[in-house]
Coordinates of C-alpha atoms in Angstrom, one line a residue:
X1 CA 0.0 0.0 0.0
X2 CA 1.4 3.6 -0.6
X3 CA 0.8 5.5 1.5
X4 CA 1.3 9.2 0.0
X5 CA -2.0 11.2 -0.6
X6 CA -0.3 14.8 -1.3
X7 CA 1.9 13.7 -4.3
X8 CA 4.6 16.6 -4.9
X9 CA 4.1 18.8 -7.6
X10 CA 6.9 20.0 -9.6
X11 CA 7.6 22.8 -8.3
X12 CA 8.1 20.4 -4.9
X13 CA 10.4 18.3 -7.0
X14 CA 12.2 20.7 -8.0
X15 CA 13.4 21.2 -4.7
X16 CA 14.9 18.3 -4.3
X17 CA 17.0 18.7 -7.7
X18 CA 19.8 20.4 -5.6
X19 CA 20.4 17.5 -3.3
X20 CA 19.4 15.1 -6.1
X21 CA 20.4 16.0 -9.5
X22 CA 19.6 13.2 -11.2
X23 CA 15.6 13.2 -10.5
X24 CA 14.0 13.4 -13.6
X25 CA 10.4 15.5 -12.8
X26 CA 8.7 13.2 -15.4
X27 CA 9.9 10.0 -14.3
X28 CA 8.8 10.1 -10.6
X29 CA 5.8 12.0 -10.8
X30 CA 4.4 9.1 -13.3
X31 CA 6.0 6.6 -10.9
X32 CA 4.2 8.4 -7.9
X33 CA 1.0 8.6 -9.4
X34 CA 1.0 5.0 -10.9
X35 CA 2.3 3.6 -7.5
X36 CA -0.8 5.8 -6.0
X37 CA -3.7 4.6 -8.3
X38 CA -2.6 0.9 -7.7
X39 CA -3.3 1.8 -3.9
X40 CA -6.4 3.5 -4.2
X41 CA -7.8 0.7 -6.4
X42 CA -6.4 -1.9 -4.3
X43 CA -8.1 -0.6 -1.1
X44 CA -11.1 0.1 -3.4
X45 CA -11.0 -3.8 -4.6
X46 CA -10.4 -5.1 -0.6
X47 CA -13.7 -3.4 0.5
X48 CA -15.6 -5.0 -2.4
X49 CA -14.1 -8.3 -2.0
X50 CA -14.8 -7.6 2.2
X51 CA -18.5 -7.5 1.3
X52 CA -18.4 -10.9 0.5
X53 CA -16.2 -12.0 3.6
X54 CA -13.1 -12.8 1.6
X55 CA -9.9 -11.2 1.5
X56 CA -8.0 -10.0 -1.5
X57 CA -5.1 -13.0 -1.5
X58 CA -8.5 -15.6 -1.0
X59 CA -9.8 -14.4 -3.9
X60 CA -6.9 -14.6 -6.3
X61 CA -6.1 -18.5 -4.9
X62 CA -9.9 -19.0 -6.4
X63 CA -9.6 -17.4 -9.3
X64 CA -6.4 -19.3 -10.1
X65 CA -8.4 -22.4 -9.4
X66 CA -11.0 -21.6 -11.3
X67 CA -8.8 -20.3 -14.6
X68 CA -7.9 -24.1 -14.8
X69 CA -9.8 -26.1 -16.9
X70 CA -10.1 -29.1 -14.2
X71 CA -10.1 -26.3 -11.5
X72 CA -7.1 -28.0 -9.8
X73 CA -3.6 -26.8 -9.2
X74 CA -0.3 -27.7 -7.0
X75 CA 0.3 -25.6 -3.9
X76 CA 3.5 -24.4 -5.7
X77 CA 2.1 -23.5 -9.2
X78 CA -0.4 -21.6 -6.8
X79 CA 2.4 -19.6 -4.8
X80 CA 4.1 -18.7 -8.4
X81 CA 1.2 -17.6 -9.8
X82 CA 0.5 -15.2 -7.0
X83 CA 4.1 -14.2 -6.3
X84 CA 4.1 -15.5 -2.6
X85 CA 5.9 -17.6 -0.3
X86 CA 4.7 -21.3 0.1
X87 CA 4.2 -20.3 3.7
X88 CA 2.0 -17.5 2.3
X89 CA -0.2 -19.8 0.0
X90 CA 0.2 -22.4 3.0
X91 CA -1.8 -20.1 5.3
X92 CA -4.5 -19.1 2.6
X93 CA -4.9 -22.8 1.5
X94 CA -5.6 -23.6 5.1
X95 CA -8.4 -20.9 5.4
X96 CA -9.6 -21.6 2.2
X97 CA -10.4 -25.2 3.2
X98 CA -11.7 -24.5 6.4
X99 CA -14.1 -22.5 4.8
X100 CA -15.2 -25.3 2.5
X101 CA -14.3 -22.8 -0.8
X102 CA -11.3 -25.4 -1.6
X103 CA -10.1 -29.4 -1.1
X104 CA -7.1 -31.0 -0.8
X105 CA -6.5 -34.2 -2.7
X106 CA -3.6 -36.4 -3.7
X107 CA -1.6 -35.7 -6.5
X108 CA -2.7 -39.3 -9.4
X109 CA 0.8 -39.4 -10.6
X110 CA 3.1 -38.0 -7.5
X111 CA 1.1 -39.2 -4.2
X112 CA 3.6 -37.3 -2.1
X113 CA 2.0 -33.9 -3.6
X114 CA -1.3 -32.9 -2.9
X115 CA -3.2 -30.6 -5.5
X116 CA -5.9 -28.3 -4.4
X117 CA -9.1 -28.1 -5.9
X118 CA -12.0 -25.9 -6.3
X119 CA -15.5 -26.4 -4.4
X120 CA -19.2 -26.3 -5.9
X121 CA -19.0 -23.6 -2.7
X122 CA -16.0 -21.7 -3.8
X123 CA -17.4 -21.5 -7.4
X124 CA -20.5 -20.7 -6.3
X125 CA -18.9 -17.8 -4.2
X126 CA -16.9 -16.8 -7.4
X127 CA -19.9 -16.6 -9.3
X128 CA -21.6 -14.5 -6.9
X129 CA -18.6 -12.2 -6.6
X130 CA -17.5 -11.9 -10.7
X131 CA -20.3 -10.0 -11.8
X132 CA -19.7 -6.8 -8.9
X133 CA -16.2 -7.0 -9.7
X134 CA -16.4 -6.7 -13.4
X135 CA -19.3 -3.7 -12.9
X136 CA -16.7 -2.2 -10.2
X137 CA -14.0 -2.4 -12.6
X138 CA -16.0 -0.7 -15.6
X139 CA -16.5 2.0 -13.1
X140 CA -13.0 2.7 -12.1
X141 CA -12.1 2.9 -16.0
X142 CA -15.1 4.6 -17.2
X143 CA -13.4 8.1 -17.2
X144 CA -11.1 6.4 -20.5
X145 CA -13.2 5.7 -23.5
X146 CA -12.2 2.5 -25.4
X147 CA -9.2 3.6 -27.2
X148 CA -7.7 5.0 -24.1
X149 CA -7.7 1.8 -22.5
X150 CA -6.3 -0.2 -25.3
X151 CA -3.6 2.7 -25.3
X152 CA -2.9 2.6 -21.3
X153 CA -2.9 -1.1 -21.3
X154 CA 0.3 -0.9 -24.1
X155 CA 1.9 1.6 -21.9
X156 CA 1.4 -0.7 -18.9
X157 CA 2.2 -3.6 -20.5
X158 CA 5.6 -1.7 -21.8
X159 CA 6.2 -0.6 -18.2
X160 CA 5.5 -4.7 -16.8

């Protein structure tokens, strides 16, 4: 989360030119400002995904489940995917099968592995979830018109 509300202007910037003179104005007020967004949209994102009593990392665990077409995965594709620690997917897959929105089954052609598999439950929460997030997301971008969203997704995609 970044934490920076009053991003410096460059006049701000400028200040800092003296002690830093290699601070190029454009450079870190786009960083600033696409560091911020990612923020803002995260938190905006938590408090829809909190309406459904699920957590952010919770839902992106489903979601990898469910992008499979058997709706099954290994604990380590899982962490990869998400950019986490096993520890870190450990934890989730632990709440997410207490919660009944995922099981744990033994790997057919490595018994020593288990996969982790989607629930009727967990799709049925997905499903339930999917169509607020897509209307949520609309709404952040509606400000773009089409051709400004294929264009900031090439600029994004550059930048990734």
């Amino acid at each position: 989360m970044f934490l920076l509300n009053d991003l410096p202007n460059d006049k701000a910037l400028s200040n800092f030119v003296k002690d830093f003179p290699n601070l190029e104005f454009t450079s870190v007020s786009a960083f600033l400002r696409i560091v911020r967004l990612g923020s803002i949209y995260l938190e905006k994102l938590d408090k829809l995904l909190g309406q459904y009593g699920i957590t952010h990392g919770r839902w992106i665990t489903l979601i990898l489940l469910k992008r499979q077409k058997n709706s099954q995965k290994l604990p380590s594709e899982l962490a990869k995917q998400q950019g986490v620690t096993k520890a870190t997917i450990s934890g989730l897959i632990k709440l997410l099968n207490s919660e009944g929105y995922i099981e744990r089954s033994s790997n057919q052609s490595d018994k020593r592995k288990n996969i982790v598999i989607l629930t009727k439950k967990g799709d049925d929460l997905l499903n339930n979830i999917m169509p607020a997030y897509y209307e949520f997301v609309s709404d952040l971008l509606k400000s773009l018109n089409h051709d400004e969203q294929e264009v900031l997704i090439k600029l994004l995609d550059k930048l990734i």
